[in-house]
Each structure stands twice: as structure tokens, then as C-alpha cells.
Amino acid sequence: MELKRTKTDLKNKWVVITGASSGFGRAAAVAFGSVGAQLMLGARRLDRLRETAQLATEAGAASVCPLYLDVSSTSSVEEFGNALIERTQEVQVLINNAGGAHGVDPVLEGKDEDWETMFQTNVLGLLRVSRKVIPLMLKTEGALVINVGSIAGRVAYEGGSAYCGAKAAELQISKALRLELCGSPVRVTSLDPGMAETDFSLVRFKGNESKAREVYRGVEALSAEDIAETMLWLAERPAHICVDELVIKPTAQAAPHKVARK
Ligand code: NDP
Ligand code: 8X3
């Protein structure tokens, strides 16, 4: 028997990526650019976003539009979405990636600002962007929403209460969206990575480089490119296949706290 290999072709298709100024979002822009997609990229740090746009263009993107986006603000999401609508009425892929962790305080020492930022970005931001962009996907064969969750949304750990809670919310929102969109062509995937070496820990530890480095000491973590390649693989599956949930971890990490270090 010969294996039939078909792919969803992404050439010239519109791909929207939030949090494209670094880490997974930047690597995803390059990966989707390399197959000739058109990219709408959002983040707050415009200088870094423009660098991503340059890299994606060099990789082969058909067009790239880097625009300011703060997912924690409804008006910013509206502006970003309206700029998208001026360019296209049809989106193939939405990657809800913007987010991250802030602090490692136990609940009894938690800071309002950290909690609010984590829920505003990982949860409410994802909802706002989905509400604005998914209407442009409802008639697109093989459309895909990738919501970036985390193993933290599946397994709690000390110091992770709000982040684990926010990513658990992401997983439940993804499941609800999957049900609500059933009967439309739109697929929904919760992509839930374990430890990946990006700016994630630098942000979590508020710029403390030595604490951030310690997270990855003696272990080959996932890279942003590993995640981007997985995102591309998901989007290229034939239209009748929906991967609802995908958990991906370094081989050396069996659980958030079970890491084999050299
Ligand atoms: P990075 O810190 O490298 O990237 C985070 C991105 O999110 C940046 O581009 C940042 O852009 C953007 N972002 C943050 N807040 C906002 C906002 N309010 N509006 C718009 N964009 C925002 O980390 P990662 O690439 O690792 O993180 C990407 C996603 O992956 C996050 O959701 C994170 O929780 C998740 N994740 C990460 C893991 C890891 O170990 N690295 C594992 C599992 C999940 P800017 O600051 O310019 O706005
Ligand atoms: C990031 C992975 O395990 O540090 O989402 O929370 S973890």
C-alpha cells in the first residue's frame, strides 16, 4: 500500500501571529514565511517586530505586515483586526501565541499586577483576538486556530498558580471553541509545550538573567524553531484532520518538575 501524502497548501494564504516579536512567534513567522504565506504580525515592541518581518521576508513570505498589538487592550485588538480586514477577508491560520508568565510567587505573596497581566494576555487577549479574527476564517477550507497553551495548564506547580490557571483556562477555551466551530471548516488546536528556551524565563524572572539561565541548566530544552515547525505541521495537515491537543516536551522533561539534568 502506498501512503497518500496530501498537505494544506499555505502559499499566499494569510497567517496571523500574535506575540511575533520574539520566541515562538518570531520562529513561526519565519516558518510560515518559508512556505510563501502572507503574514500579519502583532506585538508591542515594534523594533523587534520589524526584525521578525525582515527575517520572514528573507525566508520567502509573500507579504508581511508588522503592526502594534497589545492583546490586553480591546481597542488595540480592534485596530489590529481592522487593519487585517483592510488587507484580506480570508484568514487561513490564527496563532494565539502572545502571553507568558510573570513571577514565581506563591499565592500568599502574589502581586495583583502579575496576576492581572497573566490573565489579560494568556486568557482575555486570546479571547479578544479570536473574536475579531475567527469571523474571517469561517469559509476557509482547512483553516486552523492554534492556541498556545502549556504543560502548566495541565499540571500545577508551586509558584505557578496564576500562570497554571491561565493556561488551564486556555485549554478549556480551546475545547469550547472546538465545539462551537464544529460544522465550520475551522480547526482548533491547543498546542501545549513544556520547557522551551526563549525569553520566557527572562520575562518571568523580570530580567534576572542568571535565574532565567538556571531554568535551562544541563538540559536540552525545546527551541522556538521546534515549536514553529510543529505549528507548520499542524497547519499543513489535510483539511479533514484536526489535532485537538498536542503536548510537546523535551525528552529530558517528563513533567514540570521532573527534569533530568546532566
Ligand atoms: P517570549 O517571551 O519569547 O515571547 C512572548 C511574546 O508575547 C513576545 O513576542 C511578546 O511581545 C508577546 N506579548 C506579551 N504580552 C503581549 C501583549 N500584551 N500584547 C501582545 N503581545 C504580547 O516567550 P515564548 O515565545 O516562549 O512564549 C510564547 C507563548 O508560549 C506564551 O504564551 C507562553 O506562555 C507560551 N509557552 C512558552 C513556553 C516556554 O517554555 N518558552 C512553554 C509553554 C508555553 P511584546 O513584549 O513585544 O509585546
Ligand atoms: C512554560 C512551561 O513548565 O515553565 O509554559 O510552566 S513551564
PDB file of C-alpha atoms and ligand atoms in Angstrom:
ATOM      1  CA  MET A   1       0.000   0.000   0.000  1.00  0.00           C
ATOM      2  CA  GLU A   2       1.316   3.422  -0.895  1.00  0.00           C
ATOM      3  CA  LEU A   3       0.945   6.200   1.689  1.00  0.00           C
ATOM      4  CA  LYS A   4      -1.142   9.046   0.290  1.00  0.00           C
ATOM      5  CA  ARG A   5       0.525  12.296   1.342  1.00  0.00           C
ATOM      6  CA  THR A   6      -1.544  15.435   0.998  1.00  0.00           C
ATOM      7  CA  LYS A   7      -0.943  18.812   2.579  1.00  0.00           C
ATOM      8  CA  THR A   8      -2.876  22.030   3.021  1.00  0.00           C
ATOM      9  CA  ASP A   9      -1.046  24.490   0.787  1.00  0.00           C
ATOM     10  CA  LEU A  10      -0.243  27.723   2.617  1.00  0.00           C
ATOM     11  CA  LYS A  11       1.242  29.663  -0.301  1.00  0.00           C
ATOM     12  CA  ASN A  12      -0.234  33.186  -0.392  1.00  0.00           C
ATOM     13  CA  LYS A  13      -2.613  32.294   2.462  1.00  0.00           C
ATOM     14  CA  TRP A  14      -2.980  34.734   5.366  1.00  0.00           C
ATOM     15  CA  VAL A  15      -1.464  33.738   8.692  1.00  0.00           C
ATOM     16  CA  VAL A  16      -1.979  35.922  11.786  1.00  0.00           C
ATOM     17  CA  ILE A  17       0.563  35.571  14.609  1.00  0.00           C
ATOM     18  CA  THR A  18       0.331  37.373  17.966  1.00  0.00           C
ATOM     19  CA  GLY A  19       3.471  37.837  20.047  1.00  0.00           C
ATOM     20  CA  ALA A  20       5.667  37.730  16.934  1.00  0.00           C
ATOM     21  CA  SER A  21       8.446  39.940  18.334  1.00  0.00           C
ATOM     22  CA  SER A  22      10.352  37.017  19.896  1.00  0.00           C
ATOM     23  CA  GLY A  23      10.444  33.313  20.758  1.00  0.00           C
ATOM     24  CA  PHE A  24       7.764  31.036  19.273  1.00  0.00           C
ATOM     25  CA  GLY A  25       6.020  33.876  17.452  1.00  0.00           C
ATOM     26  CA  ARG A  26       9.162  35.031  15.654  1.00  0.00           C
ATOM     27  CA  ALA A  27      10.158  31.476  14.694  1.00  0.00           C
ATOM     28  CA  ALA A  28       6.599  30.815  13.471  1.00  0.00           C
ATOM     29  CA  ALA A  29       6.744  33.906  11.245  1.00  0.00           C
ATOM     30  CA  VAL A  30       9.921  32.549   9.637  1.00  0.00           C
ATOM     31  CA  ALA A  31       8.473  29.017   9.277  1.00  0.00           C
ATOM     32  CA  PHE A  32       5.208  30.188   7.680  1.00  0.00           C
ATOM     33  CA  GLY A  33       7.172  32.697   5.600  1.00  0.00           C
ATOM     34  CA  SER A  34       9.291  29.853   4.249  1.00  0.00           C
ATOM     35  CA  VAL A  35       6.219  28.280   2.617  1.00  0.00           C
ATOM     36  CA  GLY A  36       5.192  31.556   0.978  1.00  0.00           C
ATOM     37  CA  ALA A  37       2.367  32.628   3.305  1.00  0.00           C
ATOM     38  CA  GLN A  38       1.229  36.232   3.819  1.00  0.00           C
ATOM     39  CA  LEU A  39       1.792  37.320   7.391  1.00  0.00           C
ATOM     40  CA  MET A  40       0.040  39.676   9.772  1.00  0.00           C
ATOM     41  CA  LEU A  41       2.290  40.033  12.827  1.00  0.00           C
ATOM     42  CA  GLY A  42       1.431  41.686  16.131  1.00  0.00           C
ATOM     43  CA  ALA A  43       3.313  42.619  19.327  1.00  0.00           C
ATOM     44  CA  ARG A  44       4.095  45.723  21.399  1.00  0.00           C
ATOM     45  CA  ARG A  45       7.853  46.032  20.696  1.00  0.00           C
ATOM     46  CA  LEU A  46       7.741  47.382  17.170  1.00  0.00           C
ATOM     47  CA  ASP A  47      11.518  47.420  16.645  1.00  0.00           C
ATOM     48  CA  ARG A  48      11.727  43.683  17.359  1.00  0.00           C
ATOM     49  CA  LEU A  49       8.567  43.017  15.360  1.00  0.00           C
ATOM     50  CA  ARG A  50      10.106  44.712  12.336  1.00  0.00           C
ATOM     51  CA  GLU A  51      13.200  42.500  12.718  1.00  0.00           C
ATOM     52  CA  THR A  52      10.879  39.477  12.629  1.00  0.00           C
ATOM     53  CA  ALA A  53       9.222  40.868   9.494  1.00  0.00           C
ATOM     54  CA  GLN A  54      12.627  41.177   7.838  1.00  0.00           C
ATOM     55  CA  LEU A  55      13.542  37.579   8.734  1.00  0.00           C
ATOM     56  CA  ALA A  56      10.190  36.295   7.437  1.00  0.00           C
ATOM     57  CA  THR A  57      10.609  38.219   4.189  1.00  0.00           C
ATOM     58  CA  GLU A  58      14.090  36.717   3.730  1.00  0.00           C
ATOM     59  CA  ALA A  59      12.596  33.269   4.384  1.00  0.00           C
ATOM     60  CA  GLY A  60      10.170  33.736   1.469  1.00  0.00           C
ATOM     61  CA  ALA A  61       6.951  35.247   2.837  1.00  0.00           C
ATOM     62  CA  ALA A  62       4.618  36.539   0.087  1.00  0.00           C
ATOM     63  CA  SER A  63       3.919  39.637   2.186  1.00  0.00           C
ATOM     64  CA  VAL A  64       4.500  40.706   5.781  1.00  0.00           C
ATOM     65  CA  CYS A  65       2.626  43.317   7.801  1.00  0.00           C
ATOM     66  CA  PRO A  66       4.076  44.051  11.285  1.00  0.00           C
ATOM     67  CA  LEU A  67       1.639  46.063  13.401  1.00  0.00           C
ATOM     68  CA  TYR A  68       1.489  47.231  17.013  1.00  0.00           C
ATOM     69  CA  LEU A  69      -0.743  44.967  19.078  1.00  0.00           C
ATOM     70  CA  ASP A  70      -1.418  44.885  22.799  1.00  0.00           C
ATOM     71  CA  VAL A  71      -3.708  41.918  23.359  1.00  0.00           C
ATOM     72  CA  SER A  72      -4.568  43.206  26.824  1.00  0.00           C
ATOM     73  CA  SER A  73      -6.403  46.161  25.263  1.00  0.00           C
ATOM     74  CA  THR A  74      -9.688  45.692  23.418  1.00  0.00           C
ATOM     75  CA  SER A  75      -9.181  48.857  21.372  1.00  0.00           C
ATOM     76  CA  SER A  76      -5.709  47.713  20.268  1.00  0.00           C
ATOM     77  CA  VAL A  77      -7.080  44.328  19.196  1.00  0.00           C
ATOM     78  CA  GLU A  78      -9.897  46.111  17.321  1.00  0.00           C
ATOM     79  CA  GLU A  79      -7.393  48.352  15.486  1.00  0.00           C
ATOM     80  CA  PHE A  80      -5.161  45.418  14.617  1.00  0.00           C
ATOM     81  CA  GLY A  81      -8.147  43.403  13.387  1.00  0.00           C
ATOM     82  CA  ASN A  82      -9.487  46.304  11.318  1.00  0.00           C
ATOM     83  CA  ALA A  83      -6.084  46.704   9.666  1.00  0.00           C
ATOM     84  CA  LEU A  84      -6.205  42.991   8.860  1.00  0.00           C
ATOM     85  CA  ILE A  85      -9.703  43.302   7.383  1.00  0.00           C
ATOM     86  CA  GLU A  86      -8.458  46.130   5.120  1.00  0.00           C
ATOM     87  CA  ARG A  87      -5.954  43.663   3.671  1.00  0.00           C
ATOM     88  CA  THR A  88      -7.963  40.449   3.455  1.00  0.00           C
ATOM     89  CA  GLN A  89     -11.364  38.907   4.076  1.00  0.00           C
ATOM     90  CA  GLU A  90      -9.953  35.411   4.411  1.00  0.00           C
ATOM     91  CA  VAL A  91      -7.556  34.098   7.045  1.00  0.00           C
ATOM     92  CA  GLN A  92      -6.105  30.585   6.948  1.00  0.00           C
ATOM     93  CA  VAL A  93      -4.244  30.362  10.259  1.00  0.00           C
ATOM     94  CA  LEU A  94      -4.510  32.250  13.543  1.00  0.00           C
ATOM     95  CA  ILE A  95      -1.766  31.646  16.098  1.00  0.00           C
ATOM     96  CA  ASN A  96      -2.782  32.938  19.525  1.00  0.00           C
ATOM     97  CA  ASN A  97       0.713  32.966  20.977  1.00  0.00           C
ATOM     98  CA  ALA A  98       1.108  36.267  22.878  1.00  0.00           C
ATOM     99  CA  GLY A  99       1.486  35.699  26.589  1.00  0.00           C
ATOM    100  CA  GLY A 100       3.827  34.394  29.217  1.00  0.00           C
ATOM    101  CA  ALA A 101       4.449  34.099  32.954  1.00  0.00           C
ATOM    102  CA  HIS A 102       5.207  36.887  35.434  1.00  0.00           C
ATOM    103  CA  GLY A 103       6.812  35.965  38.734  1.00  0.00           C
ATOM    104  CA  VAL A 104       7.018  32.724  40.706  1.00  0.00           C
ATOM    105  CA  ASP A 105       5.420  33.947  43.921  1.00  0.00           C
ATOM    106  CA  PRO A 106       3.281  31.602  45.989  1.00  0.00           C
ATOM    107  CA  VAL A 107      -0.356  32.721  46.239  1.00  0.00           C
ATOM    108  CA  LEU A 108       0.187  34.236  49.698  1.00  0.00           C
ATOM    109  CA  GLU A 109       2.798  36.622  48.264  1.00  0.00           C
ATOM    110  CA  GLY A 110       1.195  37.156  44.871  1.00  0.00           C
ATOM    111  CA  LYS A 111       1.168  40.575  43.183  1.00  0.00           C
ATOM    112  CA  ASP A 112      -2.009  41.942  41.602  1.00  0.00           C
ATOM    113  CA  GLU A 113      -0.031  43.337  38.684  1.00  0.00           C
ATOM    114  CA  ASP A 114       1.485  39.931  37.815  1.00  0.00           C
ATOM    115  CA  TRP A 115      -1.837  38.123  38.133  1.00  0.00           C
ATOM    116  CA  GLU A 116      -3.641  40.717  36.055  1.00  0.00           C
ATOM    117  CA  THR A 117      -1.009  40.672  33.303  1.00  0.00           C
ATOM    118  CA  MET A 118      -1.098  36.879  33.070  1.00  0.00           C
ATOM    119  CA  PHE A 119      -4.869  36.709  32.771  1.00  0.00           C
ATOM    120  CA  GLN A 120      -5.075  39.758  30.484  1.00  0.00           C
ATOM    121  CA  THR A 121      -2.620  38.280  27.981  1.00  0.00           C
ATOM    122  CA  ASN A 122      -2.877  34.478  28.105  1.00  0.00           C
ATOM    123  CA  VAL A 123      -6.665  34.387  28.590  1.00  0.00           C
ATOM    124  CA  LEU A 124      -8.515  37.608  27.733  1.00  0.00           C
ATOM    125  CA  GLY A 125      -6.097  38.517  24.939  1.00  0.00           C
ATOM    126  CA  LEU A 126      -6.649  35.150  23.309  1.00  0.00           C
ATOM    127  CA  LEU A 127     -10.431  35.615  23.567  1.00  0.00           C
ATOM    128  CA  ARG A 128     -10.327  39.165  22.134  1.00  0.00           C
ATOM    129  CA  VAL A 129      -8.140  38.218  19.170  1.00  0.00           C
ATOM    130  CA  SER A 130     -10.236  35.107  18.489  1.00  0.00           C
ATOM    131  CA  ARG A 131     -13.469  37.131  18.488  1.00  0.00           C
ATOM    132  CA  LYS A 132     -12.006  39.570  15.970  1.00  0.00           C
ATOM    133  CA  VAL A 133     -10.153  37.214  13.606  1.00  0.00           C
ATOM    134  CA  ILE A 134     -12.119  33.931  13.503  1.00  0.00           C
ATOM    135  CA  PRO A 135     -15.048  35.520  11.568  1.00  0.00           C
ATOM    136  CA  LEU A 136     -12.537  35.801   8.670  1.00  0.00           C
ATOM    137  CA  MET A 137     -11.903  32.047   8.807  1.00  0.00           C
ATOM    138  CA  LEU A 138     -15.434  30.644   8.747  1.00  0.00           C
ATOM    139  CA  LYS A 139     -15.477  29.934   4.996  1.00  0.00           C
ATOM    140  CA  THR A 140     -11.814  28.932   4.661  1.00  0.00           C
ATOM    141  CA  GLU A 141     -11.216  25.278   3.869  1.00  0.00           C
ATOM    142  CA  GLY A 142      -8.534  23.925   6.223  1.00  0.00           C
ATOM    143  CA  ALA A 143      -8.488  26.999   8.472  1.00  0.00           C
ATOM    144  CA  LEU A 144      -6.723  26.487  11.796  1.00  0.00           C
ATOM    145  CA  VAL A 145      -6.600  28.286  15.147  1.00  0.00           C
ATOM    146  CA  ILE A 146      -3.538  27.350  17.200  1.00  0.00           C
ATOM    147  CA  ASN A 147      -3.855  28.412  20.822  1.00  0.00           C
ATOM    148  CA  VAL A 148      -0.517  28.231  22.612  1.00  0.00           C
ATOM    149  CA  GLY A 149      -1.109  26.636  25.999  1.00  0.00           C
ATOM    150  CA  SER A 150       1.441  24.911  28.193  1.00  0.00           C
ATOM    151  CA  ILE A 151       2.046  21.814  30.249  1.00  0.00           C
ATOM    152  CA  ALA A 152       1.461  24.308  33.098  1.00  0.00           C
ATOM    153  CA  GLY A 153      -2.229  24.250  32.157  1.00  0.00           C
ATOM    154  CA  ARG A 154      -2.322  20.519  32.776  1.00  0.00           C
ATOM    155  CA  VAL A 155      -0.053  20.034  35.801  1.00  0.00           C
ATOM    156  CA  ALA A 156       0.126  22.627  38.619  1.00  0.00           C
ATOM    157  CA  TYR A 157       3.357  23.534  40.388  1.00  0.00           C
ATOM    158  CA  GLU A 158       4.303  25.753  43.340  1.00  0.00           C
ATOM    159  CA  GLY A 159       4.826  29.353  42.302  1.00  0.00           C
ATOM    160  CA  GLY A 160       2.797  28.779  39.151  1.00  0.00           C
ATOM    161  CA  SER A 161      -0.746  29.319  40.433  1.00  0.00           C
ATOM    162  CA  ALA A 162      -1.851  32.169  38.185  1.00  0.00           C
ATOM    163  CA  TYR A 163       0.147  31.030  35.150  1.00  0.00           C
ATOM    164  CA  CYS A 164      -1.081  27.426  35.529  1.00  0.00           C
ATOM    165  CA  GLY A 165      -4.612  28.783  35.986  1.00  0.00           C
ATOM    166  CA  ALA A 166      -4.350  30.997  32.923  1.00  0.00           C
ATOM    167  CA  LYS A 167      -3.080  28.168  30.724  1.00  0.00           C
ATOM    168  CA  ALA A 168      -5.765  25.814  32.115  1.00  0.00           C
ATOM    169  CA  ALA A 169      -8.264  28.470  31.016  1.00  0.00           C
ATOM    170  CA  GLU A 170      -6.652  28.482  27.565  1.00  0.00           C
ATOM    171  CA  LEU A 171      -7.208  24.731  27.294  1.00  0.00           C
ATOM    172  CA  GLN A 172     -10.881  24.986  28.271  1.00  0.00           C
ATOM    173  CA  ILE A 173     -11.430  27.933  25.910  1.00  0.00           C
ATOM    174  CA  SER A 174      -9.871  25.875  23.115  1.00  0.00           C
ATOM    175  CA  LYS A 175     -12.221  22.976  23.879  1.00  0.00           C
ATOM    176  CA  ALA A 176     -15.264  25.286  23.908  1.00  0.00           C
ATOM    177  CA  LEU A 177     -14.176  26.894  20.616  1.00  0.00           C
ATOM    178  CA  ARG A 178     -13.713  23.466  19.046  1.00  0.00           C
ATOM    179  CA  LEU A 179     -17.324  22.624  19.951  1.00  0.00           C
ATOM    180  CA  GLU A 180     -18.683  25.993  18.830  1.00  0.00           C
ATOM    181  CA  LEU A 181     -16.913  25.813  15.462  1.00  0.00           C
ATOM    182  CA  CYS A 182     -17.844  22.191  14.725  1.00  0.00           C
ATOM    183  CA  GLY A 183     -19.647  22.213  11.354  1.00  0.00           C
ATOM    184  CA  SER A 184     -17.476  25.079  10.084  1.00  0.00           C
ATOM    185  CA  PRO A 185     -14.151  24.404   8.312  1.00  0.00           C
ATOM    186  CA  VAL A 186     -12.202  25.876  11.259  1.00  0.00           C
ATOM    187  CA  ARG A 187      -9.960  23.517  13.202  1.00  0.00           C
ATOM    188  CA  VAL A 188      -8.776  24.328  16.718  1.00  0.00           C
ATOM    189  CA  THR A 189      -5.603  23.029  18.349  1.00  0.00           C
ATOM    190  CA  SER A 190      -4.312  23.617  21.852  1.00  0.00           C
ATOM    191  CA  LEU A 191      -0.531  23.326  21.435  1.00  0.00           C
ATOM    192  CA  ASP A 192       0.899  22.754  24.905  1.00  0.00           C
ATOM    193  CA  PRO A 193       4.704  22.872  25.157  1.00  0.00           C
ATOM    194  CA  GLY A 194       6.970  22.108  28.054  1.00  0.00           C
ATOM    195  CA  MET A 195      10.271  23.840  28.673  1.00  0.00           C
ATOM    196  CA  ALA A 196      11.481  25.841  25.676  1.00  0.00           C
ATOM    197  CA  GLU A 197      14.450  28.196  25.670  1.00  0.00           C
ATOM    198  CA  THR A 198      13.162  31.626  24.650  1.00  0.00           C
ATOM    199  CA  ASP A 199      12.778  34.933  26.508  1.00  0.00           C
ATOM    200  CA  PHE A 200      10.021  33.255  28.541  1.00  0.00           C
ATOM    201  CA  SER A 201      12.090  32.828  31.727  1.00  0.00           C
ATOM    202  CA  LEU A 202      13.751  36.227  31.375  1.00  0.00           C
ATOM    203  CA  VAL A 203      10.258  37.757  31.400  1.00  0.00           C
ATOM    204  CA  ARG A 204       9.098  35.511  34.233  1.00  0.00           C
ATOM    205  CA  PHE A 205      12.117  36.484  36.377  1.00  0.00           C
ATOM    206  CA  LYS A 206      11.749  40.161  35.406  1.00  0.00           C
ATOM    207  CA  GLY A 207      15.056  40.494  33.591  1.00  0.00           C
ATOM    208  CA  ASN A 208      17.192  38.433  36.018  1.00  0.00           C
ATOM    209  CA  GLU A 209      19.450  36.651  33.532  1.00  0.00           C
ATOM    210  CA  SER A 210      21.110  34.220  35.954  1.00  0.00           C
ATOM    211  CA  LYS A 211      17.764  32.956  37.275  1.00  0.00           C
ATOM    212  CA  ALA A 212      16.494  32.616  33.714  1.00  0.00           C
ATOM    213  CA  ARG A 213      19.610  30.672  32.630  1.00  0.00           C
ATOM    214  CA  GLU A 214      19.269  28.331  35.619  1.00  0.00           C
ATOM    215  CA  VAL A 215      15.925  27.036  34.265  1.00  0.00           C
ATOM    216  CA  TYR A 216      17.721  25.518  31.268  1.00  0.00           C
ATOM    217  CA  ARG A 217      20.895  24.366  33.051  1.00  0.00           C
ATOM    218  CA  GLY A 218      22.079  20.910  31.992  1.00  0.00           C
ATOM    219  CA  VAL A 219      19.081  20.137  29.824  1.00  0.00           C
ATOM    220  CA  GLU A 220      18.411  20.326  26.118  1.00  0.00           C
ATOM    221  CA  ALA A 221      15.205  22.325  26.143  1.00  0.00           C
ATOM    222  CA  LEU A 222      12.898  22.698  23.155  1.00  0.00           C
ATOM    223  CA  SER A 223      13.791  25.562  20.822  1.00  0.00           C
ATOM    224  CA  ALA A 224      11.466  28.151  19.327  1.00  0.00           C
ATOM    225  CA  GLU A 225      12.138  26.514  15.961  1.00  0.00           C
ATOM    226  CA  ASP A 226      10.944  23.118  17.301  1.00  0.00           C
ATOM    227  CA  ILE A 227       7.621  24.737  18.177  1.00  0.00           C
ATOM    228  CA  ALA A 228       7.370  26.675  14.907  1.00  0.00           C
ATOM    229  CA  GLU A 229       7.965  23.502  12.912  1.00  0.00           C
ATOM    230  CA  THR A 230       5.176  21.810  14.892  1.00  0.00           C
ATOM    231  CA  MET A 231       2.824  24.735  14.197  1.00  0.00           C
ATOM    232  CA  LEU A 232       3.581  24.483  10.485  1.00  0.00           C
ATOM    233  CA  TRP A 233       2.999  20.722  10.537  1.00  0.00           C
ATOM    234  CA  LEU A 234      -0.400  21.263  12.199  1.00  0.00           C
ATOM    235  CA  ALA A 235      -1.454  23.860   9.625  1.00  0.00           C
ATOM    236  CA  GLU A 236      -0.338  21.715   6.700  1.00  0.00           C
ATOM    237  CA  ARG A 237      -2.430  18.683   7.705  1.00  0.00           C
ATOM    238  CA  PRO A 238      -5.235  17.984   5.236  1.00  0.00           C
ATOM    239  CA  ALA A 239      -8.466  19.890   5.986  1.00  0.00           C
ATOM    240  CA  HIS A 240     -10.290  16.850   7.376  1.00  0.00           C
ATOM    241  CA  ILE A 241      -7.721  16.338  10.178  1.00  0.00           C
ATOM    242  CA  CYS A 242      -7.915  18.325  13.404  1.00  0.00           C
ATOM    243  CA  VAL A 243      -5.321  17.705  16.105  1.00  0.00           C
ATOM    244  CA  ASP A 244      -7.332  18.886  19.110  1.00  0.00           C
ATOM    245  CA  GLU A 245      -4.497  18.835  21.639  1.00  0.00           C
ATOM    246  CA  LEU A 246      -0.747  18.421  21.278  1.00  0.00           C
ATOM    247  CA  VAL A 247       1.603  18.168  24.264  1.00  0.00           C
ATOM    248  CA  ILE A 248       5.285  18.513  23.372  1.00  0.00           C
ATOM    249  CA  LYS A 249       8.162  18.405  25.853  1.00  0.00           C
ATOM    250  CA  PRO A 250      11.922  17.956  25.852  1.00  0.00           C
ATOM    251  CA  THR A 251      12.793  14.283  26.180  1.00  0.00           C
ATOM    252  CA  ALA A 252      14.530  15.140  29.459  1.00  0.00           C
ATOM    253  CA  GLN A 253      11.344  16.688  30.917  1.00  0.00           C
ATOM    254  CA  ALA A 254       8.666  14.172  31.936  1.00  0.00           C
ATOM    255  CA  ALA A 255       6.669  16.721  33.968  1.00  0.00           C
ATOM    256  CA  PRO A 256       7.176  20.378  35.012  1.00  0.00           C
ATOM    257  CA  HIS A 257       9.303  19.294  37.977  1.00  0.00           C
ATOM    258  CA  LYS A 258      10.706  16.055  36.612  1.00  0.00           C
ATOM    259  CA  VAL A 259      13.713  17.201  34.604  1.00  0.00           C
ATOM    260  CA  ALA A 260      16.807  15.032  34.086  1.00  0.00           C
ATOM    261  CA  ARG A 261      19.772  17.389  34.145  1.00  0.00           C
ATOM    262  CA  LYS A 262      23.302  16.468  33.126  1.00  0.00           C
TER     263      LYS A 262
HETATM  264  P1  NDP B   1       8.760  35.160  24.637  1.00  0.00           P
HETATM  265  O1  NDP B   1       8.841  35.967  25.878  1.00  0.00           O
HETATM  266  O2  NDP B   1       9.977  34.997  23.815  1.00  0.00           O
HETATM  267  O3  NDP B   1       7.594  35.732  23.687  1.00  0.00           O
HETATM  268  C1  NDP B   1       6.398  36.235  24.199  1.00  0.00           C
HETATM  269  C2  NDP B   1       5.716  37.066  23.126  1.00  0.00           C
HETATM  270  O4  NDP B   1       4.439  37.504  23.608  1.00  0.00           O
HETATM  271  C3  NDP B   1       6.507  38.291  22.753  1.00  0.00           C
HETATM  272  O5  NDP B   1       6.517  38.452  21.360  1.00  0.00           O
HETATM  273  C4  NDP B   1       5.716  39.431  23.394  1.00  0.00           C
HETATM  274  O6  NDP B   1       5.800  40.609  22.603  1.00  0.00           O
HETATM  275  C5  NDP B   1       4.302  38.877  23.306  1.00  0.00           C
HETATM  276  N1  NDP B   1       3.409  39.548  24.231  1.00  0.00           N
HETATM  277  C6  NDP B   1       3.451  39.550  25.587  1.00  0.00           C
HETATM  278  N2  NDP B   1       2.489  40.345  26.068  1.00  0.00           N
HETATM  279  C7  NDP B   1       1.832  40.858  24.996  1.00  0.00           C
HETATM  280  C8  NDP B   1       0.746  41.756  24.838  1.00  0.00           C
HETATM  281  N3  NDP B   1       0.141  42.329  25.896  1.00  0.00           N
HETATM  282  N4  NDP B   1       0.307  42.036  23.591  1.00  0.00           N
HETATM  283  C9  NDP B   1       0.919  41.500  22.526  1.00  0.00           C
HETATM  284  N5  NDP B   1       1.956  40.656  22.592  1.00  0.00           N
HETATM  285  C10 NDP B   1       2.404  40.354  23.829  1.00  0.00           C
HETATM  286  O7  NDP B   1       8.219  33.751  25.100  1.00  0.00           O
HETATM  287  P2  NDP B   1       7.725  32.440  24.271  1.00  0.00           P
HETATM  288  O8  NDP B   1       7.944  32.601  22.841  1.00  0.00           O
HETATM  289  O9  NDP B   1       8.305  31.283  24.953  1.00  0.00           O
HETATM  290  O10 NDP B   1       6.176  32.491  24.624  1.00  0.00           O
HETATM  291  C11 NDP B   1       5.150  32.412  23.653  1.00  0.00           C
HETATM  292  C12 NDP B   1       3.965  31.700  24.247  1.00  0.00           C
HETATM  293  O11 NDP B   1       4.330  30.362  24.552  1.00  0.00           O
HETATM  294  C13 NDP B   1       3.413  32.281  25.556  1.00  0.00           C
HETATM  295  O12 NDP B   1       2.006  32.243  25.508  1.00  0.00           O
HETATM  296  C14 NDP B   1       3.961  31.343  26.624  1.00  0.00           C
HETATM  297  O13 NDP B   1       3.162  31.333  27.771  1.00  0.00           O
HETATM  298  C15 NDP B   1       3.914  30.031  25.873  1.00  0.00           C
HETATM  299  N6  NDP B   1       4.766  28.948  26.372  1.00  0.00           N
HETATM  300  C16 NDP B   1       6.115  29.105  26.494  1.00  0.00           C
HETATM  301  C17 NDP B   1       6.883  28.037  26.946  1.00  0.00           C
HETATM  302  C18 NDP B   1       8.360  28.153  27.154  1.00  0.00           C
HETATM  303  O14 NDP B   1       8.919  27.349  27.926  1.00  0.00           O
HETATM  304  N7  NDP B   1       9.054  29.072  26.491  1.00  0.00           N
HETATM  305  C19 NDP B   1       6.289  26.727  27.202  1.00  0.00           C
HETATM  306  C20 NDP B   1       4.868  26.679  27.026  1.00  0.00           C
HETATM  307  C21 NDP B   1       4.153  27.744  26.602  1.00  0.00           C
HETATM  308  P3  NDP B   1       5.933  42.107  23.164  1.00  0.00           P
HETATM  309  O15 NDP B   1       6.545  42.049  24.525  1.00  0.00           O
HETATM  310  O16 NDP B   1       6.790  42.774  22.131  1.00  0.00           O
HETATM  311  O17 NDP B   1       4.517  42.626  23.154  1.00  0.00           O
HETATM  312  C1  8X3 B   2       6.100  27.189  30.225  1.00  0.00           C
HETATM  313  C2  8X3 B   2       6.407  25.831  30.713  1.00  0.00           C
HETATM  314  O1  8X3 B   2       6.674  24.359  32.775  1.00  0.00           O
HETATM  315  O2  8X3 B   2       7.740  26.563  32.796  1.00  0.00           O
HETATM  316  O3  8X3 B   2       4.755  27.307  29.918  1.00  0.00           O
HETATM  317  O4  8X3 B   2       5.370  26.378  33.030  1.00  0.00           O
HETATM  318  S1  8X3 B   2       6.534  25.794  32.403  1.00  0.00           S
END
